Each structure stands twice: as C-alpha cells, then as structure tokens.
Coordinates of C-alpha atoms and ligand atoms in Angstrom, one line a residue:
M19 CA 140.9 124.3 80.8
K20 CA 144.0 124.6 78.6
T21 CA 143.2 124.2 74.8
I22 CA 145.3 123.7 71.9
T23 CA 144.7 124.2 68.1
L24 CA 146.6 122.9 65.2
P25 CA 146.3 122.6 61.8
R26 CA 145.1 118.6 61.1
P27 CA 148.4 116.8 61.5
D28 CA 150.2 114.4 58.9
D29 CA 151.6 110.7 59.9
W30 CA 155.2 110.8 57.4
H31 CA 155.8 106.9 58.1
L32 CA 152.6 105.0 59.0
H33 CA 152.4 101.0 58.6
L34 CA 148.8 99.9 57.2
R35 CA 149.1 96.3 56.3
D36 CA 146.0 94.9 54.2
G37 CA 142.9 93.1 54.2
A38 CA 141.3 92.6 57.5
M39 CA 144.1 94.0 59.3
L40 CA 143.9 97.7 57.3
E41 CA 139.9 97.7 58.1
A42 CA 140.8 97.0 61.7
V43 CA 144.1 100.0 62.4
L44 CA 142.6 102.5 59.3
P45 CA 140.1 104.1 60.9
E46 CA 142.5 104.4 64.3
S47 CA 144.8 107.5 61.9
A48 CA 141.9 108.8 59.8
R49 CA 140.8 109.7 63.3
H50 CA 143.5 112.5 63.9
F51 CA 145.5 113.0 60.8
A52 CA 144.3 113.9 57.6
R53 CA 147.1 111.9 55.3
A54 CA 150.3 109.6 55.5
I55 CA 153.1 108.5 54.5
I56 CA 152.6 104.5 53.5
M57 CA 155.2 102.1 54.1
P58 CA 155.3 99.0 51.1
N59 CA 156.0 96.0 52.9
L60 CA 153.4 94.3 52.0
V61 CA 154.0 90.3 51.3
P62 CA 154.7 90.9 48.2
P63 CA 155.7 94.6 48.4
V64 CA 154.7 97.6 46.8
V65 CA 156.8 97.9 43.8
T66 CA 155.5 98.9 40.6
L67 CA 153.1 102.2 40.5
G68 CA 150.7 99.5 39.2
D69 CA 150.8 97.9 43.2
A70 CA 150.4 101.1 44.4
R71 CA 147.4 101.6 42.5
A72 CA 145.8 98.9 43.7
Y73 CA 147.2 99.1 47.4
H74 CA 145.3 102.9 46.7
Q75 CA 142.6 101.4 46.2
R76 CA 141.9 99.0 48.9
I77 CA 143.2 101.8 51.5
M78 CA 140.4 104.0 50.1
A79 CA 137.8 101.0 50.5
A80 CA 138.1 100.5 53.5
L81 CA 137.7 103.8 54.7
P82 CA 134.8 103.8 57.0
E83 CA 132.0 106.6 55.9
G84 CA 132.0 110.0 56.6
M85 CA 136.0 109.7 57.4
A86 CA 138.6 111.6 54.9
F87 CA 141.9 110.3 54.7
D88 CA 144.5 110.6 51.6
P89 CA 147.2 107.6 51.5
L90 CA 150.7 109.0 50.6
M91 CA 152.0 105.7 48.4
T92 CA 155.5 105.0 48.2
L93 CA 157.2 101.5 46.0
Y94 CA 159.9 99.5 48.3
L95 CA 163.1 99.6 46.4
T96 CA 164.8 96.2 45.3
E97 CA 168.2 95.7 43.0
G98 CA 165.3 95.0 40.1
T99 CA 163.4 98.2 40.2
D100 CA 163.0 99.9 36.9
P101 CA 164.2 103.5 37.2
A102 CA 161.9 104.4 34.3
E103 CA 158.9 102.9 36.9
V104 CA 159.8 105.2 39.5
E105 CA 159.9 108.1 37.4
R106 CA 156.0 107.4 36.2
A107 CA 155.1 106.7 39.7
A108 CA 156.4 110.2 41.0
A109 CA 155.0 111.9 37.6
S110 CA 151.3 110.2 37.8
G111 CA 151.8 112.1 41.5
L112 CA 150.3 109.0 43.3
V113 CA 153.9 107.8 44.2
K114 CA 155.5 110.4 47.2
A115 CA 158.4 108.7 47.9
V116 CA 160.4 105.3 47.8
K117 CA 161.3 103.3 51.0
L118 CA 165.3 101.4 50.9
Y119 CA 164.5 99.1 53.4
P120 CA 168.8 97.0 53.7
A121 CA 167.6 93.2 53.1
G122 CA 167.1 91.4 56.3
A123 CA 166.8 94.5 58.4
T124 CA 162.9 94.1 59.4
T125 CA 159.7 92.7 59.4
N126 CA 159.1 91.9 55.2
S127 CA 162.3 93.2 54.4
L128 CA 163.7 90.6 52.2
S129 CA 163.1 92.2 49.0
G130 CA 165.5 94.4 49.9
V131 CA 168.5 96.0 48.8
R132 CA 171.9 93.8 49.9
D133 CA 174.3 96.2 47.1
L134 CA 173.9 99.8 46.8
S135 CA 175.6 99.7 43.6
K136 CA 172.5 97.9 41.8
V137 CA 170.4 100.7 42.5
M138 CA 171.7 103.9 42.3
P139 CA 170.4 103.8 38.7
V140 CA 167.2 104.8 40.7
L141 CA 168.6 106.9 43.6
E142 CA 169.7 109.4 40.5
T143 CA 167.1 109.1 38.8
M144 CA 164.9 110.0 41.6
A145 CA 167.8 112.8 42.7
R146 CA 167.0 114.1 39.0
I147 CA 163.1 114.3 39.4
G148 CA 163.5 115.4 43.4
L149 CA 161.4 112.2 44.7
P150 CA 162.1 111.6 48.2
L151 CA 164.1 108.5 49.5
C152 CA 162.4 107.3 52.8
T153 CA 165.7 104.9 54.7
H154 CA 165.6 102.5 57.0
G155 CA 168.7 103.5 58.5
E156 CA 170.1 100.8 59.8
V157 CA 172.9 98.1 58.6
T158 CA 171.9 94.3 58.6
D159 CA 175.6 93.2 59.3
A160 CA 175.5 90.1 62.0
H161 CA 179.3 91.6 63.6
V162 CA 177.3 95.2 64.4
D163 CA 175.2 95.5 67.7
I164 CA 172.0 96.4 67.4
F165 CA 172.1 99.2 69.3
D166 CA 174.8 100.4 67.2
R167 CA 173.5 99.6 63.4
E168 CA 171.8 103.3 63.4
A169 CA 175.0 105.2 63.8
V170 CA 177.3 102.8 61.7
F171 CA 174.6 103.0 58.9
I172 CA 175.1 106.9 58.8
D173 CA 178.7 106.8 58.8
T174 CA 178.9 103.5 56.2
V175 CA 176.1 103.9 54.2
L176 CA 173.8 106.7 53.9
D177 CA 177.6 109.6 54.2
P178 CA 178.7 108.1 51.1
L179 CA 175.7 108.0 49.7
R180 CA 174.4 111.5 50.1
R181 CA 178.4 112.1 48.7
S182 CA 178.1 110.7 45.7
L183 CA 173.6 111.6 45.1
P184 CA 173.8 115.2 46.9
E185 CA 170.8 116.2 45.1
L186 CA 169.0 113.5 46.6
R187 CA 166.2 114.6 48.5
V188 CA 166.4 112.1 51.5
V189 CA 164.1 111.3 54.9
M190 CA 166.0 109.6 57.8
E191 CA 163.1 107.6 58.9
H192 CA 162.7 106.7 62.9
I193 CA 166.0 107.7 63.9
T194 CA 166.8 106.7 67.4
T195 CA 169.9 108.2 68.7
E196 CA 172.0 111.4 69.0
E197 CA 174.1 110.7 65.8
G198 CA 170.6 110.5 63.9
V199 CA 170.0 113.8 65.4
A200 CA 173.3 115.5 64.9
Y201 CA 173.2 114.3 61.5
A202 CA 170.0 115.3 60.5
A203 CA 170.7 119.0 61.8
E204 CA 174.1 119.1 59.5
G205 CA 172.2 118.0 56.2
G206 CA 170.5 120.8 54.9
D207 CA 167.8 121.5 52.3
T208 CA 167.9 117.9 50.9
L209 CA 168.1 116.0 54.5
A210 CA 165.4 115.2 56.8
A211 CA 163.8 113.0 59.6
T212 CA 160.8 111.2 61.0
I213 CA 160.7 111.0 65.0
T214 CA 158.3 108.3 66.6
T215 CA 156.0 108.5 69.5
H216 CA 157.5 106.4 71.2
H217 CA 160.9 106.5 71.0
L218 CA 160.2 110.3 72.9
I219 CA 158.6 107.9 75.5
I220 CA 160.5 104.8 75.9
N221 CA 164.9 103.9 76.3
R222 CA 165.9 100.5 76.4
N223 CA 165.4 99.8 80.0
H224 CA 161.4 100.0 79.4
I225 CA 161.5 97.0 77.1
L226 CA 164.1 95.1 78.9
A227 CA 164.4 95.7 83.0
G228 CA 161.7 94.0 85.4
G229 CA 161.1 91.3 82.4
I230 CA 160.7 91.5 78.7
K231 CA 157.7 94.1 77.1
P232 CA 157.4 92.8 73.7
H233 CA 154.6 95.5 73.2
Y234 CA 157.7 98.1 73.1
Y235 CA 159.4 96.0 71.4
C236 CA 160.2 98.3 67.5
L237 CA 163.4 98.5 64.7
P238 CA 165.0 100.2 65.2
V239 CA 164.9 99.2 69.0
A240 CA 165.4 102.0 71.5
K241 CA 168.1 103.0 72.9
R242 CA 170.0 104.6 76.3
E243 CA 168.1 107.3 78.2
K244 CA 170.8 110.3 76.4
H245 CA 169.4 109.0 72.9
R246 CA 165.9 109.7 73.8
L247 CA 166.7 112.8 75.6
A248 CA 168.7 114.4 72.1
L249 CA 165.0 112.9 69.9
R250 CA 162.8 115.1 72.8
K251 CA 165.2 117.8 72.3
A252 CA 164.8 117.9 68.6
A253 CA 161.2 117.2 68.4
T254 CA 160.8 120.0 70.5
S255 CA 163.3 122.2 69.1
G256 CA 160.8 123.6 65.7
S257 CA 163.7 123.4 63.5
S258 CA 162.3 121.5 59.5
R259 CA 164.5 119.1 60.0
Y260 CA 162.3 117.0 62.1
F261 CA 159.0 115.6 62.2
L262 CA 156.4 112.9 62.8
G263 CA 156.3 110.0 61.8
T264 CA 154.7 107.3 63.9
D265 CA 156.1 103.9 62.0
S266 CA 153.1 102.7 64.5
A267 CA 152.9 99.0 62.7
P268 CA 150.2 97.1 63.9
H269 CA 151.1 93.1 64.8
V270 CA 148.7 90.6 66.3
D271 CA 149.5 90.3 70.0
A272 CA 149.8 86.5 69.5
L273 CA 152.6 87.0 67.2
K274 CA 154.3 89.9 69.6
E275 CA 154.3 88.0 72.4
H276 CA 156.0 85.0 71.1
A277 CA 159.6 83.4 71.3
C278 CA 160.7 85.2 67.6
G279 CA 158.5 88.4 68.5
C280 CA 157.5 91.0 65.8
A281 CA 159.4 94.6 66.1
G282 CA 156.4 97.0 66.2
C283 CA 154.3 99.8 68.3
F284 CA 150.9 100.5 67.9
T285 CA 150.8 104.4 68.4
A286 CA 147.8 105.5 65.7
T287 CA 145.3 105.6 68.7
N288 CA 146.8 107.2 71.0
T289 CA 149.4 109.2 69.6
M290 CA 148.3 113.1 69.6
S291 CA 147.3 113.1 73.1
L292 CA 150.9 111.5 74.0
L293 CA 152.9 114.1 71.5
T294 CA 150.9 117.1 73.0
H295 CA 152.3 115.6 76.6
V296 CA 155.8 114.9 75.6
F297 CA 155.8 118.5 74.0
E298 CA 154.0 119.9 77.6
E299 CA 156.6 118.4 79.6
E300 CA 159.5 120.1 77.4
G301 CA 158.1 123.2 77.6
A302 CA 157.3 123.1 73.8
L303 CA 153.2 123.7 73.0
D304 CA 154.6 126.6 71.0
K305 CA 156.4 123.8 69.1
L306 CA 153.8 120.8 68.2
E307 CA 152.3 122.8 65.4
A308 CA 155.9 122.7 63.4
F309 CA 156.4 118.9 64.5
A310 CA 153.5 117.2 63.7
S311 CA 151.7 119.6 61.0
R312 CA 154.1 121.8 58.9
S313 CA 157.9 120.8 58.6
G314 CA 156.7 117.2 56.6
P315 CA 154.8 119.3 54.0
A316 CA 157.5 121.4 54.1
F317 CA 159.6 118.8 53.3
Y318 CA 157.6 116.8 50.9
R319 CA 156.6 120.2 49.3
L320 CA 152.4 119.5 49.9
P321 CA 149.9 122.8 51.6
V322 CA 149.8 122.4 55.0
N323 CA 146.0 120.4 55.9
E324 CA 143.3 123.7 55.6
S325 CA 141.3 122.1 58.7
T326 CA 142.4 121.3 62.1
I327 CA 142.4 119.7 65.3
T328 CA 141.9 120.6 69.0
L329 CA 143.4 119.1 72.1
E330 CA 142.4 119.7 75.3
K331 CA 143.8 119.2 78.8
R332 CA 141.3 117.8 81.5
A333 CA 141.4 117.2 85.0
E334 CA 140.0 113.5 83.7
A335 CA 143.3 111.1 82.3
C336 CA 142.5 109.7 78.6
T337 CA 141.1 106.4 78.1
W338 CA 141.6 104.5 75.2
P339 CA 141.1 100.6 74.1
E340 CA 144.0 98.2 75.5
K341 CA 143.7 96.9 72.5
I342 CA 142.1 97.2 68.8
E343 CA 140.3 93.8 68.1
A344 CA 141.2 92.9 64.5
A345 CA 140.0 90.1 62.9
P346 CA 143.0 88.5 62.4
G347 CA 143.6 88.7 66.2
P348 CA 144.0 91.2 68.7
V349 CA 146.6 94.3 68.3
T350 CA 147.7 96.0 71.7
V351 CA 148.1 100.1 71.6
F352 CA 150.7 101.7 72.9
N353 CA 151.0 102.2 76.9
P354 CA 153.1 104.6 78.1
G355 CA 152.8 104.1 81.5
F356 CA 152.0 107.2 82.6
P357 CA 148.6 109.3 82.7
V358 CA 148.0 111.4 80.2
H359 CA 145.5 114.5 79.9
W360 CA 145.3 115.6 76.2
H361 CA 141.9 114.9 74.9
V362 CA 141.6 115.3 70.8
L363 CA 138.4 117.0 70.7
P364 CA 135.4 115.6 68.7
Ligands
DOR423 O1 159.3 98.1 64.7 C1 159.3 98.2 62.8 N1 157.7 97.5 62.5 N2 160.0 98.5 62.3 C2 160.4 98.5 60.6 O2 160.4 99.0 60.6 C3 158.9 97.9 60.4 C4 157.9 97.7 61.0 C5 156.4 96.6 60.4 O3 156.7 96.2 59.7 O4 156.2 96.0 61.8
ZN424 ZN1 158.3 101.9 59.8

C-alpha cells in the first residue's frame, strides 16, 4: 500500500458561482483545498472591493459547519475599473488578484476588456503595487481559429503588454498549448501559469471523436495530443512557474447538454485523486507537492499550508458521485474515463 502526504493543496483558479449553486459546490472544494482564487465572473461581475467583500461573506455563509476554507478574492477588470479602487482592494488584503477577460472570450465575459489601452492606468497601478493580473489568454477575433486563440493571444496581447509593463506580475490562467508552456518557462519571476486537471487528461479527440462529449468542453478548449503532453511535462517538472488552477466550473447538465452548450469542466470533487494518478503515470509523484501545494503560494507570496492531506493507493478504484445535486439542477462530475486508485483519506 502506497501513501503520499502533502501540505494541504490550494486551487489557484476556481469558479464557485453564487446562491444555491455556491452552496452545492463549495463543499466539493473545501473538502480537499485550503484556499482558492475565486473567479469574479458572476452576473453582475465582482468589480469593486464592496462586491468582493459581499461575495466573500456569501461564500463564508455557505461553508458547512466544521469545514475550513479561505476564499482569495479577485476583481473583474472592466474598461471602467478605477485604479484607486484596485489599490484600495489590494491594501485591504482581501483581494489577491485582478482578472482580465477579453470581452466575449468565455462565460460571463461581456463586461471584459475590448481595448487594452483603456485599462493601462489600472495595470500600471497593479505593476507598482505588485498585485497579480490573472489572464484568460485567448483572443476573441472571429477570424482566429479557436484552436489558435491562445498562441495568438501570447504573441499579440500578452507579450507586448509584458514588454511595456515588465514589472506587472501575470498569471497565464489554464494554459492549454506548448506555446503557453514555453512562454511561461521564459518569463522570469513576474510570470507563472496555472494548469487544470482536465487539460492533463483530455485532448480534443476526447471531446469530438465518436460523438460530441459536452462535459469535456471548456475554454480554452482542449487541443491536440502534443499539447496535452507538453502540459504534463510542465506540470510534473517541479518548476515553480506552473501550479494547479482547476478552473472547476459548474454548469447544470441542462446547459451543458444543449444546442449551445456552456464551457466548463467540474473537477473539484476528484481533482486530487486524478492529479495523483497523472503524476504517478509520469513517474513524478515527488513533484506533486510543488504543483499542488508549494508553487502557487510562492507566486502569490503566501505561506504554504501547515495542515496536510494524505492519499492512499488502494486495489479498489475510487468512486465519486456521477453528479452533484444542486438546487438549480445536477452538475456532472468530470469523468476521466479510466479507473483511479488514489483515495483521499478523510
Ligand atoms: O470553461 C470555462 N468555464 N472557461 C472559462 O473561462 C469560464 C468558465 C466558466 O465560468 O464557466
Ligand atoms: Zn475559469
């Protein structure tokens, strides 16, 4: 019997939603993760310190008795965001990052940024005070193929931005390409990248071959196999440039299994078992701690968690609910399509 014990992991990119959905999904994250960077793409989005405080209170109110969880709040960057508000939010200690959504790139991104020049005063303030910018790194130009949108974003948006503001601390969220891996590798101390669990497991064939699988559709969409392999190599390298951000994103089944299905994979429930499986496959169980527990806090300048989590490899496969029953409807838990034997001990 094999076991592995790590400092309690954190999730550096998480969608918790609000109301009844928040209540249903929050325990799935709090069971294994100590902290998470909470995405601000609510309707309406979390744009002010007041919004972040109120959302933080709703999250804490939804946390079941006896569970501990520290939500690290973010602000949603709009073309109307006031630099002084961002500075106040950072000074409060509650807000740990600002999220850049190119308008139209993904779920609830319509209040995002169309013209980067409009938000330069905010980004200059963030560079000065050291507040990280989390980027949804895809261009939205209808002429750019959806499988190329990340690579084009790096060349036409991210790299020029970082050249003009080299002090700005940036997290490339949920990278999905070898170009993303390579760019993050060369970025120096001001750059890091999160990688999701599902992008280590699926490529675009899993979504499209043998019938369309809506529960594997997310944004950025999974790419060719060579990209998945590059992500695996990066995640299991032990490099502090890459850390876990699940992008666990609940949508009710009715909206996933739909003529115009929503983007998002829900992996909060089984991420730690899946990741351990992946790291073992890569012969890199000793690097799981860096990816899930150490490199994220290092980038965000926070302490590593003192409590621990233990996983045990058993002969019998793990089971988890096929769906989380939320009041708005069932949410399908990501199914890797193979048995997983690493059980998280209670
Ligand atoms: O797949 C995704 N789902 N990608 C995102 O960028 C947003 C997220 C969501 O909010 O559902
Ligand atoms: Zn996301």
